[in-house]
Coordinates of C-alpha atoms in Angstrom, one line a residue:
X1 CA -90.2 60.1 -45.9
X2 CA -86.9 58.0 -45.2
X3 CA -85.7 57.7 -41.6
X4 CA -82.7 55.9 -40.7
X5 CA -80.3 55.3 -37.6
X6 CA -77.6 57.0 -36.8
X7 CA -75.5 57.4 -33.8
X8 CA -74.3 55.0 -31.0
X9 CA -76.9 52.2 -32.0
X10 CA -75.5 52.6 -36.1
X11 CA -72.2 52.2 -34.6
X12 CA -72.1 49.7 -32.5
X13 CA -71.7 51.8 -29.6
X14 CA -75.1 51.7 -27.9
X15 CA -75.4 51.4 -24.1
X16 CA -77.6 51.9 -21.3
X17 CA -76.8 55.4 -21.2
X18 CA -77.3 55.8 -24.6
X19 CA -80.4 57.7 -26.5
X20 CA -82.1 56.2 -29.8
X21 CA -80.8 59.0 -33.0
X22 CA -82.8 59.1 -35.7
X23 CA -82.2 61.1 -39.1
X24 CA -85.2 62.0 -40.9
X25 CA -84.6 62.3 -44.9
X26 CA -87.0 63.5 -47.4
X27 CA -89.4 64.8 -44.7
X28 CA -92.6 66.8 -46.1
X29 CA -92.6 70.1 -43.9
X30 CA -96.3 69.4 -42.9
X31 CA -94.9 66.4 -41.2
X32 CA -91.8 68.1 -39.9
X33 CA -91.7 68.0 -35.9
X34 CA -95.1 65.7 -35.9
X35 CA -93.3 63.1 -35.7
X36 CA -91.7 63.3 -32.6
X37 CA -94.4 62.4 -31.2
X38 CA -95.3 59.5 -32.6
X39 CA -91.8 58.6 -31.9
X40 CA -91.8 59.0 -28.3
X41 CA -95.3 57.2 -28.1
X42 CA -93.9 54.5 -29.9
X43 CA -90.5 54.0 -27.5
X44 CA -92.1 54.1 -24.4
X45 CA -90.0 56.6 -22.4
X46 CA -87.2 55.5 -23.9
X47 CA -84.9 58.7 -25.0
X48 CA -84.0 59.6 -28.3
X49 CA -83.3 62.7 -30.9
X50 CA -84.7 63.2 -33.9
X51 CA -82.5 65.3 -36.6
X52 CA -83.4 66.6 -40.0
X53 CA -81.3 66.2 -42.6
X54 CA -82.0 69.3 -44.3
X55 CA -81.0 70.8 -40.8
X56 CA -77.7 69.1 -40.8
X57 CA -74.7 71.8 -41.1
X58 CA -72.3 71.3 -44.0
X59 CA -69.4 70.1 -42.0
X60 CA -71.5 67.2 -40.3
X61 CA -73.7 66.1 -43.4
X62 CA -70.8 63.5 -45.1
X63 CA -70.3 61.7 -41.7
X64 CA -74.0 61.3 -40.4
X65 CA -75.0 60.2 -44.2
X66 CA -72.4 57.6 -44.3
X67 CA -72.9 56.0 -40.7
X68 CA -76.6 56.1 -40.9
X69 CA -78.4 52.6 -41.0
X70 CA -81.6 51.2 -41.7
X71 CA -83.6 50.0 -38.6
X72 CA -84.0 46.7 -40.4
X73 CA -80.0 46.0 -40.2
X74 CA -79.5 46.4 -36.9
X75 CA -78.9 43.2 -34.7

């Protein structure tokens, strides 16, 4: 499974009001939706989506693929 950032945080935009995105690639379906909550244990309250990549409509797959980040880049 490959998860990456999108979203205000990927671009630079992130704020108070802002959520945590997350786009899950390569997801086995036995795992699908599981990991939401391990997500929100892991951030505490803080609020965030999770989207599937294989749930992504045509029209909005080229720009979340192309602003997505890995966690490890962010600063």
């Amino acid at each position: 499974m490959t998860v990456r950032v999108i979203g205000s945080l990927a671009t630079g935009r992130f704020g108070p009001d802002s959520d945590i995105d997350f786009l899950v690639e390569h997801c086995p379906r036995h795992l699908k939706y599981a990991i939401e909550g391990l997500v929100e244990d892991c951030l505490g309250g803080l609020p965030f989506d999770v989207v599937y990549l294989d749930e992504v409509p045509a029209h909005r797959l080229e720009r979340l693929t192309r602003e997505a980040v890995d966690a490890g880049h962010l600063r």
